Coordinates of C-alpha atoms and ligand atoms in Angstrom, one line a residue:
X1 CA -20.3 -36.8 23.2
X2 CA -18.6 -33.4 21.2
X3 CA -15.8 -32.7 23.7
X4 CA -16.2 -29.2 22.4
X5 CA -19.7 -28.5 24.0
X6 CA -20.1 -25.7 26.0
X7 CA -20.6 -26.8 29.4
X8 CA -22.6 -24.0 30.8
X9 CA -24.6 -26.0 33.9
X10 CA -24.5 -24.9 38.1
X11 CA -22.1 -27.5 38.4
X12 CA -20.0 -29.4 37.4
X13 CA -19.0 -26.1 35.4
X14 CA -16.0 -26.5 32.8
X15 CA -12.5 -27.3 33.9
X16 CA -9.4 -25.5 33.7
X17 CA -6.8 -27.7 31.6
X18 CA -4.1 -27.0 34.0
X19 CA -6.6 -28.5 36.8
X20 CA -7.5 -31.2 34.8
X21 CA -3.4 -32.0 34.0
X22 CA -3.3 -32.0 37.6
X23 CA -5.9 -34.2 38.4
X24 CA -4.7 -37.1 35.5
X25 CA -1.2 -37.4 37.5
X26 CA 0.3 -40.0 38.8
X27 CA -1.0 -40.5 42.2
X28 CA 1.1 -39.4 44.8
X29 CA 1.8 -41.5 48.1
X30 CA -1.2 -39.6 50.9
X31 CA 1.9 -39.4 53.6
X32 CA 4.8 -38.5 50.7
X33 CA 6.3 -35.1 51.3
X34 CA 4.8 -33.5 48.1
X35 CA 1.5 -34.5 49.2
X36 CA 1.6 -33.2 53.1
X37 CA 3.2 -29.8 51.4
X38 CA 0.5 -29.6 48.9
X39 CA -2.3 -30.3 51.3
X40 CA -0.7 -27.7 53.7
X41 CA -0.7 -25.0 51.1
X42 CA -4.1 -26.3 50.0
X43 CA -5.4 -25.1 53.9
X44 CA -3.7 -21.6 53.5
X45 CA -5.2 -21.1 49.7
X46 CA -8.9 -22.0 50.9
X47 CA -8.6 -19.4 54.1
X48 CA -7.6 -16.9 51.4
X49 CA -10.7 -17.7 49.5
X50 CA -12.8 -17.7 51.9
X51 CA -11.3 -14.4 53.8
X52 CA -11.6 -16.3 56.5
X53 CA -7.4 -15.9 58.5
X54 CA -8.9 -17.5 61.6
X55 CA -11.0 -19.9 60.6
X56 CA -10.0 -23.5 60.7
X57 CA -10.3 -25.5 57.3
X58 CA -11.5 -29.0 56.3
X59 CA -11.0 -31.0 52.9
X60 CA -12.8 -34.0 53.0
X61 CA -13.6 -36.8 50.1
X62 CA -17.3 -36.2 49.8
X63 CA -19.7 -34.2 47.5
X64 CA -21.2 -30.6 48.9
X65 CA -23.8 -32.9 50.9
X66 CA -21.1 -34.1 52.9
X67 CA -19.7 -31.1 54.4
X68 CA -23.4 -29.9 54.8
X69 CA -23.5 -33.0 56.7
X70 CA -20.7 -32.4 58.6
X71 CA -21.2 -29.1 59.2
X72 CA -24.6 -29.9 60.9
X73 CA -23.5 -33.3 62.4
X74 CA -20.6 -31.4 64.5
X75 CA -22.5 -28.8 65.9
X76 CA -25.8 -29.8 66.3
X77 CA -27.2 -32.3 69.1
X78 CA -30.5 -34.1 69.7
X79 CA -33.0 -31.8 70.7
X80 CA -31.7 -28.6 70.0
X81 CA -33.6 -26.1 67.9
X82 CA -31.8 -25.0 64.4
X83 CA -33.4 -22.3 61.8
X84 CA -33.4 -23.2 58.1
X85 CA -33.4 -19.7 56.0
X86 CA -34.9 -20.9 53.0
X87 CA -34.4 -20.5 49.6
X88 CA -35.3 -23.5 47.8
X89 CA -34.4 -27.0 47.4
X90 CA -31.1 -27.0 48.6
X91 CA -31.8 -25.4 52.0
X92 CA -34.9 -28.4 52.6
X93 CA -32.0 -30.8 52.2
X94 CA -30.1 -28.4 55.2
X95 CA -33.4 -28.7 57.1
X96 CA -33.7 -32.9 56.4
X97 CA -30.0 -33.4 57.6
X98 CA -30.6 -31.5 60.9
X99 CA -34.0 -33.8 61.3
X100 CA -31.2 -36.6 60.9
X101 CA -29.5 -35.6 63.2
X102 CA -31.8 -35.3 65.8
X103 CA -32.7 -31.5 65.7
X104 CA -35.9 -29.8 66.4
X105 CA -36.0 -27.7 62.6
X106 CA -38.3 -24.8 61.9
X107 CA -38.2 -23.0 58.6
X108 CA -38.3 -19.4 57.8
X109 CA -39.4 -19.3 54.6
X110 CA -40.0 -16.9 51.5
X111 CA -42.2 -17.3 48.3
X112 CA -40.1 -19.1 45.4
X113 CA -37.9 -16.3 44.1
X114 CA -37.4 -14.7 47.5
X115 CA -35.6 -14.9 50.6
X116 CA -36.2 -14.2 54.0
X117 CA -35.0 -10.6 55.2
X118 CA -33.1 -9.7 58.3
X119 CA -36.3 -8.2 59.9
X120 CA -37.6 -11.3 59.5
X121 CA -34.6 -13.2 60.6
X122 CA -34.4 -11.1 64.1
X123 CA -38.4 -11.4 64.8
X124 CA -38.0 -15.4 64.1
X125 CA -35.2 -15.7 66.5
X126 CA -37.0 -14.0 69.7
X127 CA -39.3 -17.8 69.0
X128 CA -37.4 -19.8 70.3
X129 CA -33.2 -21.0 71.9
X130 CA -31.7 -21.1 68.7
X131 CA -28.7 -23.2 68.8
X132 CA -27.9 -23.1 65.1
X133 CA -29.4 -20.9 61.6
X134 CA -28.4 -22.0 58.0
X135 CA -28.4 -19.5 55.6
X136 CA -28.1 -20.9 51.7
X137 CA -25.8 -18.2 49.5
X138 CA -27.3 -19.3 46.6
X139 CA -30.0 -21.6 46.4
X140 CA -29.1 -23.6 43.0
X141 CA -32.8 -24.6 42.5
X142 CA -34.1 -20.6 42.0
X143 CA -31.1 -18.7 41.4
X144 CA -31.7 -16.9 44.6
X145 CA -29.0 -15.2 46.2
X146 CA -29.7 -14.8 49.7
X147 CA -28.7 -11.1 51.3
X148 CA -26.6 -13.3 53.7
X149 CA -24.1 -9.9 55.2
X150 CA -27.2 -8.6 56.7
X151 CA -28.5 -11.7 57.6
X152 CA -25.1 -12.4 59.3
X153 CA -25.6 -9.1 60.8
X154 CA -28.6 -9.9 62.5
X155 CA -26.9 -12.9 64.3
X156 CA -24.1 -11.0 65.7
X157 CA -24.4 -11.0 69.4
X158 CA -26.9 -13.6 69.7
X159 CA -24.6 -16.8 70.6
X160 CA -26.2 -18.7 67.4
X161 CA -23.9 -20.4 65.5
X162 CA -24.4 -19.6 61.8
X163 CA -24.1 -22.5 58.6
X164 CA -23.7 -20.7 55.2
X165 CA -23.9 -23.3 52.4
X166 CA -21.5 -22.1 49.6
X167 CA -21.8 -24.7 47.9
X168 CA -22.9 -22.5 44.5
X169 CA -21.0 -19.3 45.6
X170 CA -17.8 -20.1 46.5
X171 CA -15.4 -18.1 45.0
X172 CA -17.9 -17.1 42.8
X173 CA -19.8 -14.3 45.0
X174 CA -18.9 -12.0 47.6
X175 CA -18.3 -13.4 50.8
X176 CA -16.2 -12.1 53.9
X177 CA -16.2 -14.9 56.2
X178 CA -13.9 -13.5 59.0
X179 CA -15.8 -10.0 58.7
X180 CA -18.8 -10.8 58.1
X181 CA -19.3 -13.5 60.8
X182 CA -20.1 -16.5 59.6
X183 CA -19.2 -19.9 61.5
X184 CA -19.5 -22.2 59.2
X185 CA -18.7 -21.8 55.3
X186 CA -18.8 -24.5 53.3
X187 CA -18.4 -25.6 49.8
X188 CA -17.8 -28.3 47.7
X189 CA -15.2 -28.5 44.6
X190 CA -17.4 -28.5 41.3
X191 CA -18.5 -25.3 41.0
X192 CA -17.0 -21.7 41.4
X193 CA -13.8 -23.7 42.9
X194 CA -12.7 -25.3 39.9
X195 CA -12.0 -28.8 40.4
X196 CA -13.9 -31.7 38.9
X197 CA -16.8 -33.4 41.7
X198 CA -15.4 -35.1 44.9
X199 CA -14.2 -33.1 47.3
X200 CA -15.9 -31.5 50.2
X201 CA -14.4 -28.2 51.6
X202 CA -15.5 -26.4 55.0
X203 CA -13.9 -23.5 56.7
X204 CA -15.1 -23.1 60.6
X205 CA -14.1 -20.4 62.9
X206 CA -13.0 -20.8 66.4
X207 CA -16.3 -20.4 68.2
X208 CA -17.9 -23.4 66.2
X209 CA -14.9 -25.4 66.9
X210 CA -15.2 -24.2 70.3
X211 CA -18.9 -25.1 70.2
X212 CA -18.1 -28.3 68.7
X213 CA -15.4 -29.0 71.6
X214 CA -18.3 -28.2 74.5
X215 CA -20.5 -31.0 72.9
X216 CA -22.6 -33.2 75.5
X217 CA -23.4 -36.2 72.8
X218 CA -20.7 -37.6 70.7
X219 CA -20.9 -36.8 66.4
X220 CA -23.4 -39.6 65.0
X221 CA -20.8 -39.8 62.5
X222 CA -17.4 -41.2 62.7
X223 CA -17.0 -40.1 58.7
X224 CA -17.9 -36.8 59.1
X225 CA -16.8 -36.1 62.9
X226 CA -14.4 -33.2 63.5
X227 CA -12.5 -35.1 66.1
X228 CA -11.0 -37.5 63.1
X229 CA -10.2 -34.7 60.8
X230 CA -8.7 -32.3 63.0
X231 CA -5.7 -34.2 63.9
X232 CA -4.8 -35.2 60.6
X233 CA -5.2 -30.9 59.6
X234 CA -3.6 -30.0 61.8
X235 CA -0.4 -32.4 61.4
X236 CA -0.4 -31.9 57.6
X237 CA -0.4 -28.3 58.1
X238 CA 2.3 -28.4 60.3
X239 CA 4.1 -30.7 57.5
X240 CA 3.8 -34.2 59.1
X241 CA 2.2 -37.3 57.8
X242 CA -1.2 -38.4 59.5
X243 CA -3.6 -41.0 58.2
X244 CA -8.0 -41.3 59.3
X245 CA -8.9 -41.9 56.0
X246 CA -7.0 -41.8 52.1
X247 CA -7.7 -38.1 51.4
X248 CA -8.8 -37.9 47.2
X249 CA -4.8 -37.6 46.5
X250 CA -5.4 -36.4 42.7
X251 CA -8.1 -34.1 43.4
X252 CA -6.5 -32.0 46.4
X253 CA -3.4 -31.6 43.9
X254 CA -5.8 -30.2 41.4
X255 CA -7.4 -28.6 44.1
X256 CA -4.1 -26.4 44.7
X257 CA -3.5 -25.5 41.3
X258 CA -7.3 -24.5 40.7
X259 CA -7.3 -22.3 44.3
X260 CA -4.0 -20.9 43.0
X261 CA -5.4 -19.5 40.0
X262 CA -8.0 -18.3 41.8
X263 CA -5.6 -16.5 44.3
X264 CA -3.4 -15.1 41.1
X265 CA -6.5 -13.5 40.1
X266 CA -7.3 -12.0 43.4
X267 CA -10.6 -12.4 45.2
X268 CA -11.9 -8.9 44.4
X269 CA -11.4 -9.0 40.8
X270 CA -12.8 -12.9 40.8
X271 CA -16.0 -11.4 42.4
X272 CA -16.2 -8.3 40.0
X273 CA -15.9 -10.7 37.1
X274 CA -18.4 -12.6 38.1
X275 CA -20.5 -9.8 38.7
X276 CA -20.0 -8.4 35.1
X277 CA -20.6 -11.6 32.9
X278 CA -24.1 -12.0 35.4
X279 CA -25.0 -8.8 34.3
X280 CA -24.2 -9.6 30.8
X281 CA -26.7 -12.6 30.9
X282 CA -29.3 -10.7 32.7
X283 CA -29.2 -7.9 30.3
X284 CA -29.7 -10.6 27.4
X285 CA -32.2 -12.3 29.0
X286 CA -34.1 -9.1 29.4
X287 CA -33.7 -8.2 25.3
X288 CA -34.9 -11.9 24.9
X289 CA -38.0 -11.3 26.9
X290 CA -36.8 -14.1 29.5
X291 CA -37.6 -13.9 32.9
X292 CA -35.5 -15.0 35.7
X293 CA -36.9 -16.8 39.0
X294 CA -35.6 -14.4 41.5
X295 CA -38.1 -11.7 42.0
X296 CA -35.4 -8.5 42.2
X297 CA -32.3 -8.1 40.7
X298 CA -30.6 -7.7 44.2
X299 CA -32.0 -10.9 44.3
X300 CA -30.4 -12.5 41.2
X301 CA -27.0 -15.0 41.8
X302 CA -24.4 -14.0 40.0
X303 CA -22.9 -17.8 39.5
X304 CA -26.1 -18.9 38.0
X305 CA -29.5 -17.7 36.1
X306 CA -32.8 -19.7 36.5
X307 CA -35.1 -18.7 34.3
X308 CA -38.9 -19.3 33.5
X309 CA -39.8 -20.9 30.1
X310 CA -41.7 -18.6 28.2
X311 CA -44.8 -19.1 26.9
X312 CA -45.3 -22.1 24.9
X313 CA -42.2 -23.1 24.5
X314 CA -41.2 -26.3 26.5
X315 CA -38.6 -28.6 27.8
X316 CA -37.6 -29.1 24.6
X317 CA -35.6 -26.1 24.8
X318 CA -33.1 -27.5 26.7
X319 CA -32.4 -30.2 24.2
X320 CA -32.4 -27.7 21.4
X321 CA -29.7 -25.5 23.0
X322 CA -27.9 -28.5 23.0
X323 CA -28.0 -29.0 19.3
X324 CA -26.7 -25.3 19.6
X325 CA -23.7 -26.7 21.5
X326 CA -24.3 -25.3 24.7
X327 CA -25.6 -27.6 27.6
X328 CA -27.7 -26.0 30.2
X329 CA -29.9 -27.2 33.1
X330 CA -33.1 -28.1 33.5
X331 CA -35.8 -26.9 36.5
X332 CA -34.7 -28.3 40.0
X333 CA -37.0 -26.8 42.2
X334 CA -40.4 -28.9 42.5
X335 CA -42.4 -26.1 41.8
X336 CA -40.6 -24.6 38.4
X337 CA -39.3 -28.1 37.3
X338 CA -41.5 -28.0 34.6
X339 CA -41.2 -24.5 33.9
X340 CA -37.9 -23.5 34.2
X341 CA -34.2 -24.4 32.7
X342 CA -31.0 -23.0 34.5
X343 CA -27.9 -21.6 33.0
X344 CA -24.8 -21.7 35.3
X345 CA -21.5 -19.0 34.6
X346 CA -18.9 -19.5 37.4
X347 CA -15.7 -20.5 37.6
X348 CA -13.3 -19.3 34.4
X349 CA -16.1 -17.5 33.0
X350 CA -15.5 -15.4 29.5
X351 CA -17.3 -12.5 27.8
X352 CA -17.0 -15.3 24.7
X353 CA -18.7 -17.9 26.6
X354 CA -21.6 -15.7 27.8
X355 CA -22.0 -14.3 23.9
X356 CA -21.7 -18.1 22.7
X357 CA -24.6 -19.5 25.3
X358 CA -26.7 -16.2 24.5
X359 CA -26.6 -17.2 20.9
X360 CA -27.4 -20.6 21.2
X361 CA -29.8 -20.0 23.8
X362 CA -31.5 -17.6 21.3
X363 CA -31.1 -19.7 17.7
X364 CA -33.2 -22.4 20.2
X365 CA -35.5 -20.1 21.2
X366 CA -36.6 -18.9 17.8
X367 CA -36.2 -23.0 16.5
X368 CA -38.3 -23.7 19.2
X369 CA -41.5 -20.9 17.7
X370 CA -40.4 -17.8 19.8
X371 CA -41.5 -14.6 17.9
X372 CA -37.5 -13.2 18.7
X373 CA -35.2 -10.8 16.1
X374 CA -32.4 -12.9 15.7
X375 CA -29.5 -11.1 17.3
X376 CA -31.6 -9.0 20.2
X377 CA -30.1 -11.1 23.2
X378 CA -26.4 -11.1 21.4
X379 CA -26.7 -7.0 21.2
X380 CA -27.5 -6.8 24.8
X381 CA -25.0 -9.0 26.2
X382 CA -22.4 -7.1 24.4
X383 CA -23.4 -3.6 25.4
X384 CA -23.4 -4.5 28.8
X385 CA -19.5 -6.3 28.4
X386 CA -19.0 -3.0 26.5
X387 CA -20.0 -0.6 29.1
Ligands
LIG401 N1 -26.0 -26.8 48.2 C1 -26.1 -26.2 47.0 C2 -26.5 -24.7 47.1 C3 -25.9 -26.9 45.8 O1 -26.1 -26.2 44.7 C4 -25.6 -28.2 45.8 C5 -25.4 -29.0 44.5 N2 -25.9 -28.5 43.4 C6 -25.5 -28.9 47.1 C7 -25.6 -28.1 48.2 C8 -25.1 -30.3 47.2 O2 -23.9 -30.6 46.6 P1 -23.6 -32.0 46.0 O3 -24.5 -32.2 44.8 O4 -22.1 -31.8 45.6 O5 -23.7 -33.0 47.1

């Protein structure tokens, strides 16, 4: 493999060196006092990303699936009826895990490209005793992100509990937990985070863990059950040593030094970046006659573009960016797979990284038999980072 391609995927996204020195340290004893320190400070940083003060926070070894999974496990039970906003692939896995775990699932559901609006949100919830609604930020299958503050908006008053899957927004997109509502954020490390694959992150305010406290039926999970976890939070946070299961030592110490940098650069300017270098790409995309997924701009994440193929040109493209140096995705979504290739920009995003991918995305293009001038995408990535 050429350790200087450009990883430019939704995840796992390129790593910060400083995160990666962090992560190739010696391993650190899970009850020394350097460890219980850093995983106390880790619990502040991630409130701080998630402008969520009240909420409380969860690291967990696990992948994104797991703290969807958890999140669902702890405050769901059997028979209850949970709302799946959905966006794509990513919130049909939401709506298989609440099957799993015994809920009665309905979907509200938008053409691919679209998402469900809060009219629609507030006429599906007069159908039936919602105990829980997922809400996907950005569904990593169609680039979709979801208009999840009015959507949040619409629950408030109701008594349902709200699941918002940051998995690809995180610290990526705009998202006021505390203000805007939500119950349940959650996220996992490999993406807008920062921190190579393996750790699962949840922030979950003090109604859920109220809700989750009320429960009838016990969690069908000892793994993912809040009543392990909490204890051992809440004794690291007040700097004492507490054992349920070996936390991923290396990764939570690159996990403080990644959410520190993320702190240093402040949330609003993080968000504002990642606003500008999304603009960047759509702008290019646009000269290059490229079309994204999403239907609306409003609609269009800024941590990721999926884009359609164009017109005879294949999945062969992908292959050929590659030979540019750049490594993007292919389609995800069952019905774009074929017809679609995904280009993720989160996490230490550059204006020289989007200009790099641009270029090589456009040398492949016109290697690939696309009637393109040479140069059309580059020019309109750079007026945008210019204006
Ligand atoms: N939700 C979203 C929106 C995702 O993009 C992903 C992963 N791409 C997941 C959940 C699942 O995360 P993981 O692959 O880490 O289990």
């Amino acid at each position: 493999m050429n350790e200087r391609e450009l990883l430019m995927i939704p995840g796992p996204v390129a790593f910060d060196p400083a995160v990666l020195r962090a992560l190739s340290a010696p391993s650190r004893s899970h009850v020394s006092p350097e460890f219980i320190a850093t995983f106390g400070n880790v619990l502040r940083q991630l409130r701080q990303v998630c402008l969520a003060p009240s909420a409380q926070p969860f690291v967990v070894a696990g992948s994104g699936t797991l703290a969807m999974e958890m999140a669902v496990a702890n405050l769901v039970e059997p028979g209850q009826h949970a709302l799946v906003v959905n966006t794509g692939y990513f919130s049909d896995r939401m709506g298989m895990l609440l099957e799993r775990h015994g809920a009665q699932v309905t979907h509200l559901r938008a053409p691919v490209g679209d998402a469900p609006t809060a009219e629609q949100l507030r006429a599906a919830l007069t159908e039936r005793p919602y105990a829980v609604v997922t809400l996907t930020h950005v569904d990593t299958s169609t680039g979709v992100r979801a208009p999840v503050k009015a959507l949040l908006e619409a629950l408030r008053g109701t008594g349902v509990l709200s699941i918002v899957d940051g998995v690809c927004a995180t610290a990526g997109e705009e998202f006021r937990q505390d203000d805007w509502g939500a119950d349940v954020y959650l996220t996992a490390s490999q993406k807008a985070v920062g921190v190579p694959p393996g750790l699962a992150l949840l922030t979950v305010s003090p109604r859920a863990i109220e809700a989750w406290r009320q429960r009838k039926t016990p969690v069908r999970s000892l793994y993912a059950d809040f009543g392990e976890w909490l204890p051992i939070h809440e004794a690291y946070a007040a700097g004492r040593p507490a054992y349920f299961a070996t936390p991923a030592v290396n990764l939570v110490c690159a996990l403080e030094v990644s959410l520190g940098q993320i702190l240093a650069e402040g949330m609003e300017r993080r968000f504002a970046r990642h606003r500008e270098m999304a603009r960047a790409f759509r702008a290019a995309w646009a000269a290059m006659g490229l079309e994204l997924v999403p239907r609306s701009e409003e609609l269009a994440a800024n941590t990721l573009s999926a884009l359609r193929l164009p017109e005879g040109v294949d999945g062969a493209l992908l292959g050929r960016i590659r030979d540019e140096g750049v490594v993007v995705a292919g389609g995800l979504h069952p019905e774009l797979k074929a017809r679609s290739f995904r280009v993720g920009h989160m996490n230490a995003i550059t204006p020289a990284d989007v200009l790099a991918t641009v270029g090589a995305v456009e040398r492949a293009l016109v290697r690939c038999g696309m009637k393109l001038e040479p140069g059309v995408g580059v020019a309109a990535a750079q007026r945008a980072l210019l204006s």
